[in-house]
């Protein structure tokens, strides 16, 4: 991961979730709360981790986020996920957030972050991630 490749014209990875923030998700200036956005990113990364681990997983770390531009209410928000690395029990997933404002013709990058998950069993104990097939 480079320093928030904000010069890239298109998202990296696959579209995992797409949502539209509502007025209740914003501050008094009409900008979406950072916490709301982190929640969406965590849900996107957890969705990917669940597919990869074929079961339960837990967030163990989030690495660096920089907000490149504000996110406005009513904008279409897409969380794009890319598997970076799979360990014995862990998965590193990069999530990029892109938005398409109501009046815009092209999407713009809002932020990205690296999420680390660990696969867990039904008792909450760490387990191995199944072998990945291409």
PDB file of C-alpha atoms in Angstrom:
ATOM      1  CA  UNK A   1       0.000   0.000   0.000  1.00  0.00           C
ATOM      2  CA  UNK A   2       1.415   3.342  -0.960  1.00  0.00           C
ATOM      3  CA  UNK A   3       0.635   6.652   0.658  1.00  0.00           C
ATOM      4  CA  UNK A   4      -3.046   6.700  -0.205  1.00  0.00           C
ATOM      5  CA  UNK A   5      -2.764   6.500  -3.975  1.00  0.00           C
ATOM      6  CA  UNK A   6      -5.078   9.477  -4.389  1.00  0.00           C
ATOM      7  CA  UNK A   7      -3.960  10.008  -7.983  1.00  0.00           C
ATOM      8  CA  UNK A   8      -5.517   6.732  -9.113  1.00  0.00           C
ATOM      9  CA  UNK A   9      -8.560   7.336 -11.264  1.00  0.00           C
ATOM     10  CA  UNK A  10     -10.348   4.116 -10.269  1.00  0.00           C
ATOM     11  CA  UNK A  11     -10.747   2.018  -7.113  1.00  0.00           C
ATOM     12  CA  UNK A  12      -8.549  -1.019  -6.470  1.00  0.00           C
ATOM     13  CA  UNK A  13     -10.268  -4.255  -5.569  1.00  0.00           C
ATOM     14  CA  UNK A  14     -13.863  -5.394  -5.701  1.00  0.00           C
ATOM     15  CA  UNK A  15     -16.941  -3.463  -4.661  1.00  0.00           C
ATOM     16  CA  UNK A  16     -17.960  -5.042  -1.355  1.00  0.00           C
ATOM     17  CA  UNK A  17     -20.671  -2.694  -0.087  1.00  0.00           C
ATOM     18  CA  UNK A  18     -22.391   0.423  -1.329  1.00  0.00           C
ATOM     19  CA  UNK A  19     -24.412   2.755   0.894  1.00  0.00           C
ATOM     20  CA  UNK A  20     -25.830   6.260   1.003  1.00  0.00           C
ATOM     21  CA  UNK A  21     -25.301   8.278   4.192  1.00  0.00           C
ATOM     22  CA  UNK A  22     -28.408   9.883   5.669  1.00  0.00           C
ATOM     23  CA  UNK A  23     -28.757  13.216   7.495  1.00  0.00           C
ATOM     24  CA  UNK A  24     -28.539  11.380  10.831  1.00  0.00           C
ATOM     25  CA  UNK A  25     -24.998  10.274   9.847  1.00  0.00           C
ATOM     26  CA  UNK A  26     -23.668  13.838   9.593  1.00  0.00           C
ATOM     27  CA  UNK A  27     -22.338  16.661  11.715  1.00  0.00           C
ATOM     28  CA  UNK A  28     -24.004  20.122  11.727  1.00  0.00           C
ATOM     29  CA  UNK A  29     -22.031  21.082   8.589  1.00  0.00           C
ATOM     30  CA  UNK A  30     -23.550  18.240   6.580  1.00  0.00           C
ATOM     31  CA  UNK A  31     -20.343  16.204   6.447  1.00  0.00           C
ATOM     32  CA  UNK A  32     -20.488  12.524   7.325  1.00  0.00           C
ATOM     33  CA  UNK A  33     -18.970  11.548  10.688  1.00  0.00           C
ATOM     34  CA  UNK A  34     -15.627   9.738  10.400  1.00  0.00           C
ATOM     35  CA  UNK A  35     -16.897   7.047  12.766  1.00  0.00           C
ATOM     36  CA  UNK A  36     -19.791   6.240  10.451  1.00  0.00           C
ATOM     37  CA  UNK A  37     -17.348   5.812   7.587  1.00  0.00           C
ATOM     38  CA  UNK A  38     -14.983   3.610   9.619  1.00  0.00           C
ATOM     39  CA  UNK A  39     -17.985   1.424  10.510  1.00  0.00           C
ATOM     40  CA  UNK A  40     -18.807   0.941   6.819  1.00  0.00           C
ATOM     41  CA  UNK A  41     -15.172   0.106   6.057  1.00  0.00           C
ATOM     42  CA  UNK A  42     -15.036  -2.408   8.912  1.00  0.00           C
ATOM     43  CA  UNK A  43     -18.232  -4.070   7.675  1.00  0.00           C
ATOM     44  CA  UNK A  44     -16.793  -4.303   4.150  1.00  0.00           C
ATOM     45  CA  UNK A  45     -13.518  -5.789   5.413  1.00  0.00           C
ATOM     46  CA  UNK A  46     -15.411  -8.206   7.705  1.00  0.00           C
ATOM     47  CA  UNK A  47     -17.528  -9.339   4.752  1.00  0.00           C
ATOM     48  CA  UNK A  48     -14.404 -10.135   2.738  1.00  0.00           C
ATOM     49  CA  UNK A  49     -12.710 -11.791   5.711  1.00  0.00           C
ATOM     50  CA  UNK A  50     -15.771 -13.995   6.216  1.00  0.00           C
ATOM     51  CA  UNK A  51     -15.631 -15.171   2.618  1.00  0.00           C
ATOM     52  CA  UNK A  52     -11.894 -15.809   2.802  1.00  0.00           C
ATOM     53  CA  UNK A  53     -11.956 -17.567   6.189  1.00  0.00           C
ATOM     54  CA  UNK A  54     -15.248 -19.336   5.418  1.00  0.00           C
ATOM     55  CA  UNK A  55     -16.588 -18.500   8.847  1.00  0.00           C
ATOM     56  CA  UNK A  56     -16.309 -16.183  11.829  1.00  0.00           C
ATOM     57  CA  UNK A  57     -13.571 -13.635  12.143  1.00  0.00           C
ATOM     58  CA  UNK A  58     -12.637 -10.690  14.338  1.00  0.00           C
ATOM     59  CA  UNK A  59     -10.987  -7.339  13.691  1.00  0.00           C
ATOM     60  CA  UNK A  60      -7.574  -7.195  15.379  1.00  0.00           C
ATOM     61  CA  UNK A  61      -6.134  -4.004  13.863  1.00  0.00           C
ATOM     62  CA  UNK A  62      -6.772  -1.041  11.611  1.00  0.00           C
ATOM     63  CA  UNK A  63      -3.851   0.776  10.089  1.00  0.00           C
ATOM     64  CA  UNK A  64      -3.716   4.458   9.226  1.00  0.00           C
ATOM     65  CA  UNK A  65      -6.512   6.402   7.633  1.00  0.00           C
ATOM     66  CA  UNK A  66      -6.321   9.827   6.090  1.00  0.00           C
ATOM     67  CA  UNK A  67      -9.408  11.611   4.922  1.00  0.00           C
ATOM     68  CA  UNK A  68      -8.704  13.136   1.531  1.00  0.00           C
ATOM     69  CA  UNK A  69     -12.011  14.931   1.106  1.00  0.00           C
ATOM     70  CA  UNK A  70     -15.301  15.311   2.969  1.00  0.00           C
ATOM     71  CA  UNK A  71     -18.154  12.909   2.460  1.00  0.00           C
ATOM     72  CA  UNK A  72     -21.514  14.578   2.031  1.00  0.00           C
ATOM     73  CA  UNK A  73     -24.975  13.310   2.882  1.00  0.00           C
ATOM     74  CA  UNK A  74     -26.752  11.710  -0.059  1.00  0.00           C
ATOM     75  CA  UNK A  75     -23.569  10.710  -1.874  1.00  0.00           C
ATOM     76  CA  UNK A  76     -23.196   7.171  -3.125  1.00  0.00           C
ATOM     77  CA  UNK A  77     -20.422   5.532  -1.069  1.00  0.00           C
ATOM     78  CA  UNK A  78     -18.591   2.447  -2.291  1.00  0.00           C
ATOM     79  CA  UNK A  79     -16.190   0.378  -0.183  1.00  0.00           C
ATOM     80  CA  UNK A  80     -13.757  -1.564  -2.348  1.00  0.00           C
ATOM     81  CA  UNK A  81     -11.782  -4.427  -0.846  1.00  0.00           C
ATOM     82  CA  UNK A  82      -8.516  -5.991  -1.865  1.00  0.00           C
ATOM     83  CA  UNK A  83      -6.914  -8.963  -0.116  1.00  0.00           C
ATOM     84  CA  UNK A  84      -3.314  -7.993   0.632  1.00  0.00           C
ATOM     85  CA  UNK A  85      -2.047 -11.018   2.556  1.00  0.00           C
ATOM     86  CA  UNK A  86      -3.220 -14.249   4.173  1.00  0.00           C
ATOM     87  CA  UNK A  87      -1.312 -15.712   7.102  1.00  0.00           C
ATOM     88  CA  UNK A  88      -1.952 -18.898   9.042  1.00  0.00           C
ATOM     89  CA  UNK A  89      -4.928 -17.389  10.864  1.00  0.00           C
ATOM     90  CA  UNK A  90      -4.928 -13.745   9.757  1.00  0.00           C
ATOM     91  CA  UNK A  91      -6.009 -11.731   6.732  1.00  0.00           C
ATOM     92  CA  UNK A  92      -4.913  -8.236   5.691  1.00  0.00           C
ATOM     93  CA  UNK A  93      -7.534  -6.424   3.656  1.00  0.00           C
ATOM     94  CA  UNK A  94      -7.175  -2.968   2.154  1.00  0.00           C
ATOM     95  CA  UNK A  95     -10.413  -0.991   1.925  1.00  0.00           C
ATOM     96  CA  UNK A  96     -10.716   2.060  -0.332  1.00  0.00           C
ATOM     97  CA  UNK A  97     -13.716   4.364  -0.080  1.00  0.00           C
ATOM     98  CA  UNK A  98     -14.896   6.156  -3.185  1.00  0.00           C
ATOM     99  CA  UNK A  99     -17.886   8.435  -3.482  1.00  0.00           C
ATOM    100  CA  UNK A 100     -20.066   9.615  -6.288  1.00  0.00           C
ATOM    101  CA  UNK A 101     -21.709  12.884  -5.334  1.00  0.00           C
ATOM    102  CA  UNK A 102     -25.214  13.546  -6.586  1.00  0.00           C
ATOM    103  CA  UNK A 103     -24.091  16.098  -9.180  1.00  0.00           C
ATOM    104  CA  UNK A 104     -20.686  14.584 -10.053  1.00  0.00           C
ATOM    105  CA  UNK A 105     -19.835  12.673 -13.206  1.00  0.00           C
ATOM    106  CA  UNK A 106     -16.781  10.904 -11.821  1.00  0.00           C
ATOM    107  CA  UNK A 107     -16.139   9.204  -8.482  1.00  0.00           C
ATOM    108  CA  UNK A 108     -13.545  10.553  -6.057  1.00  0.00           C
ATOM    109  CA  UNK A 109     -11.478   8.804  -3.435  1.00  0.00           C
ATOM    110  CA  UNK A 110     -12.335   9.665   0.167  1.00  0.00           C
ATOM    111  CA  UNK A 111      -9.983   7.444   2.195  1.00  0.00           C
ATOM    112  CA  UNK A 112      -8.451   4.008   2.565  1.00  0.00           C
ATOM    113  CA  UNK A 113      -7.284   1.803   5.391  1.00  0.00           C
ATOM    114  CA  UNK A 114      -5.685  -1.554   6.035  1.00  0.00           C
ATOM    115  CA  UNK A 115      -7.728  -3.902   8.238  1.00  0.00           C
ATOM    116  CA  UNK A 116      -6.347  -7.029   9.878  1.00  0.00           C
ATOM    117  CA  UNK A 117      -8.686  -9.867  10.808  1.00  0.00           C
ATOM    118  CA  UNK A 118      -8.160 -13.204  12.462  1.00  0.00           C
ATOM    119  CA  UNK A 119     -10.279 -16.281  11.793  1.00  0.00           C
ATOM    120  CA  UNK A 120     -12.034 -17.620  14.880  1.00  0.00           C
ATOM    121  CA  UNK A 121     -14.035 -20.740  15.607  1.00  0.00           C
ATOM    122  CA  UNK A 122     -17.484 -21.024  17.207  1.00  0.00           C
ATOM    123  CA  UNK A 123     -15.871 -20.666  20.659  1.00  0.00           C
ATOM    124  CA  UNK A 124     -13.977 -17.479  19.759  1.00  0.00           C
ATOM    125  CA  UNK A 125     -10.598 -19.229  19.536  1.00  0.00           C
ATOM    126  CA  UNK A 126      -8.160 -18.505  16.721  1.00  0.00           C
ATOM    127  CA  UNK A 127      -8.263 -21.005  13.883  1.00  0.00           C
ATOM    128  CA  UNK A 128      -6.487 -21.470  10.563  1.00  0.00           C
ATOM    129  CA  UNK A 129      -7.684 -19.772   7.401  1.00  0.00           C
ATOM    130  CA  UNK A 130      -8.536 -22.417   4.786  1.00  0.00           C
ATOM    131  CA  UNK A 131      -6.118 -22.663   1.860  1.00  0.00           C
ATOM    132  CA  UNK A 132      -6.993 -20.186  -0.883  1.00  0.00           C
ATOM    133  CA  UNK A 133      -7.496 -21.376  -4.437  1.00  0.00           C
ATOM    134  CA  UNK A 134      -7.007 -19.049  -7.347  1.00  0.00           C
TER     135      UNK A 134
END
